[in-house]
XYZ file of C-alpha atoms in Angstrom:
675
model
C -33.906 -95.587 -22.201
C -31.102 -94.073 -24.232
C -29.446 -92.706 -21.101
C -29.532 -96.159 -19.479
C -28.107 -97.978 -22.505
C -24.473 -97.252 -21.632
C -25.025 -98.541 -18.100
C -26.450 -101.812 -19.340
C -23.797 -102.262 -22.011
C -20.931 -101.475 -19.686
C -22.107 -103.607 -16.799
C -23.541 -106.601 -18.601
C -20.388 -108.657 -18.182
C -18.895 -107.266 -14.944
C -21.967 -108.330 -12.974
C -21.107 -111.897 -13.933
C -17.404 -111.274 -13.865
C -16.532 -114.243 -11.675
C -18.811 -116.834 -13.242
C -16.799 -117.614 -16.343
C -14.503 -120.297 -14.924
C -13.901 -119.649 -11.207
C -15.478 -121.841 -8.562
C -16.439 -120.287 -5.201
C -14.302 -121.226 -2.212
C -16.167 -121.872 1.042
C -14.748 -120.893 4.442
C -15.693 -122.160 7.885
C -14.739 -121.267 11.424
C -11.793 -123.147 12.966
C -12.803 -126.625 14.063
C -15.606 -126.894 11.487
C -13.464 -127.638 8.438
C -14.317 -130.394 6.006
C -16.410 -131.124 2.941
C -14.549 -128.558 0.842
C -14.721 -125.917 3.573
C -11.523 -124.422 5.017
C -10.749 -121.956 7.778
C -7.397 -120.539 6.636
C -7.574 -117.345 4.566
C -4.320 -116.614 2.753
C -3.368 -113.184 1.496
C -1.312 -113.109 -1.703
C 0.806 -110.203 -2.892
C 1.330 -109.069 -6.481
C 3.838 -106.742 -8.117
C 4.126 -103.122 -7.016
C 3.674 -100.404 -9.634
C 3.503 -96.635 -9.880
C 1.943 -93.977 -12.082
C 5.290 -92.160 -11.986
C 7.297 -95.077 -13.345
C 6.784 -97.768 -15.982
C 9.000 -100.149 -13.994
C 7.008 -102.555 -11.771
C 8.825 -104.525 -9.051
C 8.179 -107.776 -7.267
C 7.060 -107.679 -3.652
C 10.343 -109.316 -2.617
C 12.340 -106.506 -4.252
C 11.358 -104.301 -1.306
C 12.317 -105.217 2.222
C 8.837 -106.166 3.425
C 7.759 -109.080 5.590
C 8.081 -112.301 3.636
C 6.459 -115.691 3.933
C 8.842 -118.287 5.321
C 7.267 -120.942 3.090
C 6.643 -118.826 0.019
C 4.265 -120.280 -2.548
C 3.798 -118.980 -6.073
C 0.620 -119.911 -7.973
C 1.156 -120.976 -11.551
C 1.000 -118.026 -13.931
C -0.289 -118.072 -17.488
C 1.450 -116.468 -20.439
C -0.572 -113.268 -20.178
C 0.380 -112.747 -16.534
C 4.072 -113.246 -17.316
C 3.956 -110.811 -20.246
C 2.209 -108.194 -18.104
C 4.758 -108.646 -15.328
C 2.407 -110.056 -12.704
C 4.306 -111.907 -9.977
C 1.908 -113.356 -7.393
C 3.344 -114.865 -4.211
C 2.108 -115.870 -0.777
C 2.589 -113.519 2.177
C 2.913 -113.850 5.966
C -0.541 -112.273 6.352
C -2.738 -115.284 7.182
C -6.103 -115.225 8.950
C -8.583 -117.646 10.433
C -12.131 -117.198 9.196
C -14.328 -115.137 11.521
C -11.512 -114.755 14.024
C -10.737 -111.045 14.528
C -7.210 -109.894 15.316
C -6.100 -106.555 16.729
C -2.665 -105.038 16.178
C -0.969 -108.336 15.479
C 2.721 -108.186 14.670
C 3.891 -109.592 11.345
C 7.633 -108.923 11.481
C 10.329 -106.446 12.487
C 12.849 -104.985 10.037
C 15.959 -103.419 11.521
C 18.362 -101.128 9.702
C 21.886 -100.103 10.685
C 23.417 -97.061 8.960
C 26.865 -98.694 9.136
C 25.647 -101.697 7.130
C 25.799 -101.026 3.365
C 23.135 -103.657 2.621
C 20.742 -102.068 5.115
C 21.378 -98.633 3.636
C 20.587 -99.892 0.122
C 17.385 -101.608 1.267
C 16.147 -98.520 3.065
C 17.058 -96.239 0.139
C 15.091 -98.469 -2.234
C 12.139 -98.394 0.153
C 12.276 -94.582 0.319
C 12.513 -94.394 -3.468
C 9.334 -96.490 -3.668
C 7.542 -94.071 -1.340
C 8.815 -91.057 -3.255
C 7.523 -92.480 -6.560
C 4.250 -93.569 -4.908
C 4.581 -97.294 -5.564
C 1.424 -99.238 -4.732
C 0.836 -102.605 -3.109
C -1.602 -104.997 -4.778
C -2.952 -107.609 -2.385
C -5.279 -110.497 -3.211
C -7.658 -112.518 -1.051
C -9.632 -115.370 -2.631
C -8.679 -114.102 -6.141
C -10.261 -110.757 -5.255
C -8.336 -107.491 -4.922
C -8.062 -106.000 -1.454
C -9.225 -102.420 -1.994
C -8.569 -99.126 -0.299
C -11.748 -97.026 -0.416
C -11.590 -93.297 0.209
C -13.681 -90.200 -0.482
C -13.228 -88.212 -3.677
C -15.039 -85.144 -5.007
C -18.820 -84.792 -4.729
C -18.924 -87.095 -1.717
C -18.318 -90.231 -3.788
C -16.095 -93.114 -2.776
C -13.367 -94.539 -4.968
C -12.147 -98.058 -4.288
C -8.559 -98.453 -5.410
C -7.310 -102.051 -5.924
C -3.959 -100.893 -4.557
C -2.590 -98.821 -1.697
C 0.696 -96.936 -1.328
C 3.835 -98.053 0.494
C 3.978 -94.665 2.163
C 4.287 -91.018 1.286
C 6.779 -88.159 1.293
C 6.852 -84.528 2.398
C 9.333 -82.496 0.341
C 11.996 -80.190 1.820
C 9.762 -77.281 0.804
C 6.937 -78.713 2.913
C 4.799 -79.860 -0.017
C 2.665 -82.837 0.930
C 2.761 -85.505 -1.806
C 0.285 -88.227 -2.719
C -1.222 -90.129 0.239
C 0.248 -87.792 2.878
C -2.859 -85.656 2.487
C -4.947 -88.224 4.385
C -3.407 -87.351 7.761
C -2.671 -83.892 9.128
C 0.201 -85.351 11.187
C 2.123 -86.062 7.969
C 3.656 -82.594 7.835
C 7.336 -82.791 8.733
C 9.653 -81.568 5.976
C 12.064 -83.976 4.247
C 10.368 -86.940 5.896
C 8.997 -90.240 4.652
C 5.934 -91.785 6.307
C 5.649 -95.561 6.052
C 2.271 -97.316 6.091
C 3.366 -100.138 8.371
C -0.103 -101.055 9.616
C -3.292 -102.088 7.796
C -6.841 -102.429 9.114
C -8.389 -105.209 7.026
C -12.130 -105.816 6.819
C -13.299 -109.072 5.214
C -16.981 -109.363 4.325
C -18.673 -112.662 3.605
C -21.970 -114.096 2.417
C -23.195 -116.711 4.872
C -24.576 -120.000 3.615
C -27.055 -120.422 6.453
C -30.054 -119.702 4.257
C -28.477 -121.159 1.128
C -28.020 -124.667 -0.182
C -24.306 -124.726 0.687
C -22.560 -124.736 4.075
C -19.942 -122.258 5.252
C -19.466 -118.780 3.819
C -18.167 -117.138 0.664
C -15.971 -114.055 0.712
C -17.545 -111.158 -1.179
C -15.415 -108.136 -0.269
C -12.031 -107.281 1.235
C -11.104 -103.726 2.188
C -8.226 -102.184 4.069
C -7.118 -98.862 5.413
C -3.359 -98.155 5.509
C -2.037 -96.454 8.621
C 1.283 -95.400 10.046
C 2.257 -96.041 13.689
C 5.546 -95.649 15.474
C 5.571 -98.662 17.765
C 7.741 -97.946 20.775
C 7.252 -101.212 22.688
C 7.790 -104.349 20.610
C 6.150 -106.578 23.208
C 3.126 -104.378 23.895
C 1.665 -103.171 20.593
C -1.456 -101.008 20.693
C -1.448 -99.382 17.222
C -1.797 -95.864 18.538
C 0.385 -92.819 18.722
C 2.435 -90.776 16.263
C 3.159 -91.907 12.679
C 6.209 -93.909 11.621
C 8.697 -91.344 10.349
C 11.755 -92.193 8.258
C 14.108 -89.228 7.966
C 15.623 -88.380 4.626
C 19.126 -88.694 6.119
C 19.724 -92.133 7.584
C 22.063 -91.563 10.564
C 20.782 -93.758 13.390
C 19.461 -97.282 13.809
C 15.882 -97.793 12.763
C 13.316 -100.495 13.541
C 10.211 -100.893 11.380
C 7.452 -102.993 12.918
C 4.720 -104.217 10.562
C 1.304 -104.992 12.075
C -2.276 -105.631 11.024
C -5.804 -105.826 12.392
C -8.563 -107.874 10.780
C -12.329 -107.905 11.302
C -15.141 -109.856 9.665
C -18.611 -108.677 8.634
C -21.585 -110.617 7.315
C -23.010 -109.133 4.080
C -25.700 -111.445 2.739
C -27.028 -108.813 0.328
C -23.905 -109.124 -1.807
C -23.839 -112.180 -4.055
C -20.577 -113.951 -4.794
C -21.081 -113.563 -8.563
C -21.344 -109.759 -8.242
C -18.609 -109.158 -5.684
C -16.541 -107.045 -8.095
C -19.349 -104.575 -8.704
C -18.455 -102.162 -5.924
C -15.007 -101.662 -7.503
C -16.370 -101.045 -10.976
C -19.143 -98.755 -9.774
C -16.655 -96.573 -7.901
C -14.475 -95.877 -10.944
C -13.942 -92.103 -11.188
C -15.856 -90.115 -13.798
C -17.771 -93.176 -14.967
C -20.914 -91.116 -15.674
C -18.910 -88.777 -17.870
C -17.363 -91.807 -19.536
C -20.704 -93.388 -20.427
C -22.279 -90.239 -21.863
C -19.086 -89.272 -23.698
C -18.965 -92.669 -25.351
C -22.614 -92.472 -26.324
C -22.128 -88.999 -27.767
C -19.099 -90.222 -29.667
C -21.047 -93.113 -31.132
C -23.893 -90.833 -32.197
C -21.454 -88.420 -33.834
C -19.664 -91.226 -35.658
C -22.942 -92.701 -36.898
C -24.005 -89.256 -38.092
C -20.715 -88.744 -39.941
C -20.972 -92.211 -41.462
C -24.420 -91.270 -42.756
C -22.948 -88.115 -44.236
C -20.277 -90.147 -46.023
C -22.878 -92.500 -47.448
C -25.042 -89.540 -48.520
C -22.107 -87.921 -50.327
C -21.424 -91.130 -52.224
C -25.087 -91.475 -53.221
C -25.320 -87.817 -54.269
C -22.176 -88.141 -56.379
C -23.410 -91.288 -58.076
C -26.840 -89.728 -58.568
C -25.252 -86.901 -60.547
C -23.452 -89.428 -62.747
C -26.699 -91.305 -63.338
C -28.569 -88.122 -64.172
C -25.830 -87.088 -66.601
C -25.899 -90.533 -68.202
C -29.675 -90.439 -68.663
C -29.430 -87.047 -70.370
C -27.249 -88.474 -73.142
C -29.382 -89.033 -76.231
C -27.132 -89.702 -79.197
C -24.992 -92.802 -79.462
C -21.992 -90.668 -80.409
C -22.268 -88.746 -77.162
C -22.605 -92.002 -75.300
C -19.073 -92.880 -76.334
C -17.742 -89.781 -74.595
C -16.419 -90.623 -71.162
C -15.676 -88.332 -68.285
C -14.212 -88.383 -64.768
C -13.333 -91.753 -63.319
C -14.737 -93.637 -66.321
C -11.670 -92.533 -68.281
C -9.357 -94.644 -66.088
C -11.350 -97.871 -66.040
C -8.633 -99.620 -68.017
C -5.931 -98.688 -65.487
C -7.684 -99.146 -62.167
C -6.460 -102.704 -61.623
C -2.933 -102.108 -62.873
C -0.556 -103.799 -60.344
C 0.863 -101.356 -57.784
C 4.457 -100.473 -57.116
C 6.016 -102.331 -54.175
C 3.359 -105.014 -54.440
C 5.495 -107.379 -52.366
C 5.450 -105.111 -49.306
C 1.764 -104.300 -49.698
C 0.786 -107.969 -49.860
C 2.859 -108.696 -46.731
C 1.132 -105.870 -44.857
C -2.265 -107.164 -45.962
C -1.496 -110.671 -44.756
C -0.358 -109.468 -41.351
C -3.284 -107.061 -41.122
C -5.739 -109.878 -41.794
C -4.144 -111.933 -39.027
C -4.443 -109.042 -36.560
C -8.026 -108.279 -37.610
C -9.264 -111.842 -37.002
C -7.330 -112.040 -33.728
C -8.835 -108.752 -32.481
C -12.370 -109.676 -33.480
C -12.308 -113.078 -31.735
C -10.606 -111.674 -28.616
C -13.130 -108.865 -28.202
C -16.024 -111.218 -28.863
C -14.839 -113.619 -26.147
C -14.266 -110.675 -23.797
C -17.863 -109.539 -24.350
C -19.049 -113.020 -23.363
C -17.149 -112.732 -20.077
C -14.478 -115.371 -20.710
C -11.680 -112.774 -20.504
C -12.884 -110.759 -17.515
C -10.456 -109.143 -15.015
C -11.147 -112.023 -12.625
C -9.352 -114.333 -15.076
C -5.943 -112.767 -14.659
C -3.868 -112.644 -17.832
C -6.574 -114.346 -19.901
C -6.944 -111.442 -22.351
C -3.267 -111.350 -23.282
C -2.978 -115.133 -23.375
C -5.948 -115.393 -25.724
C -4.578 -112.699 -28.044
C -1.114 -114.297 -28.294
C -2.456 -117.823 -28.847
C -4.883 -116.615 -31.514
C -2.138 -114.692 -33.297
C 0.044 -117.807 -33.373
C -2.765 -120.004 -34.697
C -3.862 -117.500 -37.361
C -0.715 -117.764 -39.459
C -2.639 -119.616 -42.174
C -4.981 -116.709 -43.099
C -1.994 -114.361 -43.127
C -0.061 -116.567 -45.527
C -3.079 -117.182 -47.748
C -4.085 -113.524 -48.112
C -0.513 -112.384 -48.679
C 0.166 -115.062 -51.310
C -3.148 -114.578 -53.092
C -2.742 -110.801 -53.306
C 0.892 -111.087 -54.371
C -0.100 -113.460 -57.160
C -2.835 -111.009 -58.180
C -0.148 -108.312 -58.328
C 1.695 -110.591 -60.810
C 4.560 -111.160 -58.410
C 6.982 -114.013 -59.017
C 9.246 -114.054 -55.940
C 6.937 -116.252 -53.922
C 9.637 -117.507 -51.533
C 10.495 -113.968 -50.499
C 6.818 -113.202 -50.045
C 6.269 -116.147 -47.703
C 9.346 -115.369 -45.617
C 8.492 -111.685 -45.290
C 4.911 -112.491 -44.302
C 6.094 -114.832 -41.579
C 9.015 -112.771 -40.300
C 8.877 -109.043 -41.175
C 6.220 -107.512 -38.912
C 6.512 -110.101 -36.096
C 10.280 -109.588 -36.244
C 9.926 -105.820 -35.806
C 7.596 -106.319 -32.832
C 9.884 -108.921 -31.254
C 12.994 -106.738 -31.736
C 11.263 -103.782 -30.076
C 9.962 -106.023 -27.306
C 13.413 -107.551 -26.755
C 15.074 -104.126 -26.434
C 12.426 -103.068 -23.909
C 13.001 -106.320 -22.046
C 16.746 -105.645 -21.842
C 16.015 -102.316 -20.134
C 13.684 -104.062 -17.691
C 16.352 -106.690 -16.998
C 18.957 -104.028 -16.243
C 16.547 -102.223 -13.899
C 15.573 -105.456 -12.131
C 11.883 -104.974 -12.877
C 9.330 -107.739 -12.444
C 8.050 -106.930 -15.951
C 11.239 -108.406 -17.426
C 10.293 -111.585 -19.271
C 12.276 -114.607 -18.052
C 14.637 -116.208 -20.547
C 12.593 -119.408 -20.596
C 9.441 -117.502 -21.548
C 11.300 -115.750 -24.375
C 12.412 -119.135 -25.671
C 8.819 -120.377 -25.446
C 7.574 -117.352 -27.432
C 10.220 -117.947 -30.106
C 9.254 -121.642 -30.212
C 5.580 -120.698 -30.717
C 6.562 -118.251 -33.454
C 8.919 -120.476 -35.428
C 7.380 -123.811 -34.474
C 3.692 -122.997 -35.008
C 3.056 -119.593 -36.593
C 5.709 -119.767 -39.343
C 4.722 -123.282 -40.539
C 1.054 -122.283 -40.552
C 1.964 -119.214 -42.614
C 3.727 -121.480 -45.101
C 0.634 -123.690 -45.290
C -1.591 -120.696 -45.967
C 0.821 -119.371 -48.599
C 0.861 -122.785 -50.309
C -2.902 -122.755 -50.759
C -2.825 -119.078 -51.718
C -0.351 -119.643 -54.528
C -2.284 -122.694 -55.744
C -5.342 -120.522 -56.298
C -5.756 -118.586 -59.513
C -5.120 -114.831 -59.334
C -8.198 -112.778 -58.590
C -9.819 -112.052 -61.949
C -10.626 -108.403 -62.324
C -13.902 -107.470 -64.013
C -12.100 -104.923 -66.190
C -9.268 -105.635 -68.612
C -6.148 -103.582 -67.934
C -4.766 -101.513 -70.806
C -1.277 -102.328 -72.011
C -0.154 -98.694 -72.018
C -0.633 -96.781 -68.732
C -2.729 -93.673 -69.006
C -1.038 -90.388 -68.191
C -2.303 -88.852 -64.955
C -3.171 -85.148 -65.297
C -1.811 -82.588 -62.860
C -3.657 -82.855 -59.572
C -5.044 -80.114 -57.359
C -3.805 -79.800 -53.781
C -6.675 -81.782 -52.247
C -6.454 -84.640 -54.742
C -2.736 -85.165 -54.199
C -1.849 -88.287 -52.187
C -0.572 -86.730 -48.945
C -3.488 -84.362 -48.139
C -6.017 -87.117 -48.834
C -4.145 -89.588 -46.640
C -3.878 -87.079 -43.779
C -7.587 -86.191 -43.970
C -8.645 -89.826 -44.274
C -7.428 -90.778 -40.784
C -9.320 -88.044 -38.931
C -12.780 -89.630 -39.036
C -11.719 -93.130 -37.821
C -9.648 -91.589 -35.028
C -12.651 -89.523 -33.959
C -14.576 -92.673 -33.130
C -11.883 -94.230 -30.937
C -10.140 -91.438 -29.070
C -12.480 -91.562 -26.052
C -12.058 -95.305 -25.660
C -8.358 -94.822 -26.313
C -8.134 -92.563 -23.270
C -9.567 -95.230 -20.972
C -7.445 -97.972 -22.538
C -4.290 -95.919 -21.970
C -5.460 -95.274 -18.412
C -5.786 -99.001 -17.806
C -2.282 -99.648 -19.171
C -0.258 -96.768 -17.741
C -2.346 -95.561 -14.786
C -3.136 -99.140 -13.661
C -6.890 -98.718 -13.709
C -9.173 -101.663 -14.300
C -10.709 -101.880 -17.784
C -14.005 -103.713 -18.041
C -16.152 -102.007 -20.720
C -15.674 -104.624 -23.415
C -19.235 -104.147 -24.656
C -18.496 -100.549 -25.554
C -15.107 -101.489 -26.960
C -16.624 -104.075 -29.287
C -19.209 -101.561 -30.467
C -16.494 -98.987 -31.145
C -14.541 -101.695 -32.981
C -17.478 -102.300 -35.342
C -17.955 -98.567 -35.913
C -14.230 -98.242 -36.612
C -14.561 -100.867 -39.354
C -17.465 -99.000 -40.930
C -15.784 -95.615 -40.668
C -12.448 -96.771 -42.104
C -14.259 -98.444 -44.995
C -16.493 -95.505 -45.842
C -13.771 -92.864 -45.564
C -11.399 -94.865 -47.774
C -14.012 -95.634 -50.436
C -15.120 -92.012 -50.532
C -11.603 -90.616 -50.997
C -10.800 -93.334 -53.512
C -13.803 -92.298 -55.597
C -12.745 -88.649 -55.524
C -9.232 -89.525 -56.680
C -10.576 -91.676 -59.509
C -12.765 -88.753 -60.544
C -9.543 -86.748 -60.773
C -8.220 -89.480 -63.144
C -5.615 -90.717 -60.631
C -5.798 -94.519 -60.637
C -2.974 -95.186 -58.156
C -5.325 -96.281 -55.422
C -3.698 -99.450 -54.072
C -1.275 -97.927 -51.593
C -3.443 -94.868 -51.069
C -6.389 -96.946 -49.866
C -4.105 -98.727 -47.386
C -2.430 -95.559 -46.110
C -5.623 -93.497 -45.914
C -7.155 -95.565 -43.133
C -3.823 -96.639 -41.606
C -2.940 -92.969 -41.053
C -5.242 -93.273 -38.046
C -2.231 -94.917 -36.365
C -0.285 -91.662 -36.764
C -3.037 -89.799 -34.922
C -2.909 -92.520 -32.266
C 0.818 -91.885 -31.816
C 0.290 -88.112 -31.612
C -2.409 -88.666 -28.985
C -0.066 -90.980 -27.038
C 2.517 -88.168 -26.960
C -0.138 -85.745 -25.730
C -1.253 -88.266 -23.101
C 2.337 -88.721 -21.901
C 2.946 -85.030 -21.293
C -0.515 -84.012 -20.070
C -1.844 -86.988 -18.085
C 1.124 -89.011 -16.826
C 3.711 -88.152 -14.204
C 6.367 -90.527 -15.518
C 9.923 -89.587 -14.625
C 13.271 -91.063 -15.640
C 14.844 -91.933 -18.978
C 14.194 -95.665 -18.672
C 10.458 -95.209 -18.075
C 10.207 -92.731 -20.962
C 11.966 -95.123 -23.360
C 9.729 -97.986 -22.232
C 6.573 -95.915 -22.711
C 7.386 -94.932 -26.268
C 8.839 -98.356 -27.082
C 5.622 -100.134 -26.156
C 3.590 -97.375 -27.812
C 5.389 -98.031 -31.108
C 4.282 -101.681 -30.948
C 0.676 -100.545 -30.473
C 1.004 -98.078 -33.360
C 2.424 -100.719 -35.737
C -0.353 -103.190 -34.922
C -2.998 -100.500 -35.384
C -1.339 -99.372 -38.633
C -1.613 -102.857 -40.158
C -5.113 -103.405 -38.792
C -6.729 -100.192 -40.058
C -4.799 -100.219 -43.339
C -6.060 -103.691 -44.174
C -9.653 -102.663 -43.458
C -9.425 -99.660 -45.782
C -7.699 -101.578 -48.548
C -10.151 -104.449 -48.768
C -13.143 -102.116 -48.474
C -11.838 -100.124 -51.443
C -10.846 -103.247 -53.374
C -14.248 -104.824 -52.870
C -15.951 -101.565 -53.792
C -14.031 -101.187 -57.036
C -14.444 -104.842 -57.927
C -18.203 -104.725 -57.364
C -18.883 -101.245 -58.685
C -18.318 -102.153 -62.329
C -21.098 -104.664 -62.718
C -19.513 -104.978 -66.109
C -17.083 -102.095 -66.346
C -16.317 -98.969 -64.405
C -17.556 -96.713 -67.147
C -20.926 -98.538 -67.213
C -21.793 -97.892 -63.546
C -24.353 -95.120 -64.167
C -26.064 -97.255 -66.786
C -26.225 -100.216 -64.430
C -27.590 -98.162 -61.551
C -30.062 -96.415 -63.813
C -31.334 -99.734 -65.130
C -31.445 -101.165 -61.618
C -33.487 -98.269 -60.352
C -35.854 -98.835 -63.291
C -35.988 -102.560 -62.404
C -34.871 -103.535 -65.855
C -31.510 -105.049 -64.941
C -31.502 -108.835 -65.602
C -29.362 -111.085 -63.439
C -26.872 -112.132 -66.097
C -26.922 -109.251 -68.624
C -23.848 -108.761 -70.730
C -22.395 -105.405 -71.542
C -20.108 -104.694 -74.415
C -17.544 -101.953 -74.451
C -15.300 -102.013 -77.496
C -14.384 -105.628 -78.062
C -14.738 -106.783 -74.476
C -17.747 -108.601 -73.075
C -17.876 -108.779 -69.307
C -20.355 -110.508 -67.020
C -22.030 -108.747 -64.143
C -20.447 -109.958 -60.941
C -22.116 -107.985 -58.157
């Protein structure tokens, strides 16, 4: 059962991946159209991308066959931000009408024409960098399935433009599929595709027509010698490295149809997900990671209980009232624990933004687990995240204002402005610089000017006012009343050992949270930079919950140790301890860049690290906020009455003698039990 748990968790939503909002389209043979049933099957093309470059390009950027009456479906915000550019193509089929070696178009190139030379050079550059087509039929990717190790098949939702054999005779990328691709310094263009469309017939169902359940293709290369008599046989289409003579490229296709009634329309994506490479290793690795993290979390909790047990035992051994007045360890600093921190303005701003990101992430992952943000709903994940971030300005403003008032801050206008503008401004500036590079390179990922204006309008027109509203209510509230009165004179902090100094504790504190995410991080980075489909939102949500627990426990544990060392400067330390996980994320991203990716070129390198810095900043605020509030809540609830009375409270609780509203006196202060 345990071994099958990952399978169930990973595939719970993908098996219903197309049910969330899409309605099946029914197809009929020519002459039988009507009643919502059509015969024309249109093939749409998306952007082309590569694992060797971060720069995606539109289909029209390459000199391929284009639709005379090009149509572009409306794109949501997420699709635009991810650089998806879907357009119609000249590949159009009639349902259940096979075609063999049908010509699409002819592209001619003259070496004396500068425009032709540039087009062909760009096409060869695309083949050299292994750029991939992404075709769509009925909102379903057209896949290229081929054998990988151990006799398994991998279905890739893209296929290459062509391939290249180096001057040294090294066969690159897809050239390995054909032994004829062996000529040095030669490009081989995949100018022909064999398309197979599979459908589920409605003969035995309650609906007429048929529903498409699978679309596969096989790219091939043919040198067509007779334009008027095409047979799709013969040697491959070679493009020499040196363009010296006229060249004609003829694009063709063949299409066949197969009836597959065993495949249901709602589960038509399953064959893609099941063919993902190393999925078995992925499932067991994630399960092992979760078990390890749960074990370590138990160890953290056990250490806390053992430490408190020693304090309780020591407290119970005190007999005389004079000895009872002697305090030790963290009880000595109870009057300084809630002393306002330095740079309270910046800390409160970070906490407000971190709260906004935390709520946004939680809701987005929850909706993704329910299937509303599946890969079939293109761009839905990014759209949901952006819209939620814009609408969650009120919690950010409220938390920032309330914490700043608790820190006894007085510059409330500056606090509100920084909360609304600081972190979003850094992200937007980074994003804008990356967008300028994409504009210069002519990439499809460049955000249009109108979309940038719309994003700015959402930021300043919705998010900023909502932040002001939240800050207004936050400043109207009373400051959070601490259960312990703060001494007027700060206590001197004794000299600390190496492990109780701030930096070593912060560095060690981020290791445990990073340990619970690095496996998922690998697959997330694969989906972003290697263009693999990510669908395991069930696992991701589970890892998200474990990350919350781990950040909280690690921060509380280290905070307790530092208080035992009589160092009460915990505010910033609690934030930085868990947020240091973002530093490990950045280090891992560097390792991933050099060990896993094949990215070349200065522009692609700058884009990779530019976008990575945005991820690191968001993760920094997110994890830091978790650690801070876990530590703050722990310190606020630990006292019962006062920090130095904790062993007494726990001892009395264990003896079941603790009344609900007992009052404890320490000196002249009387404090109620809050937790």
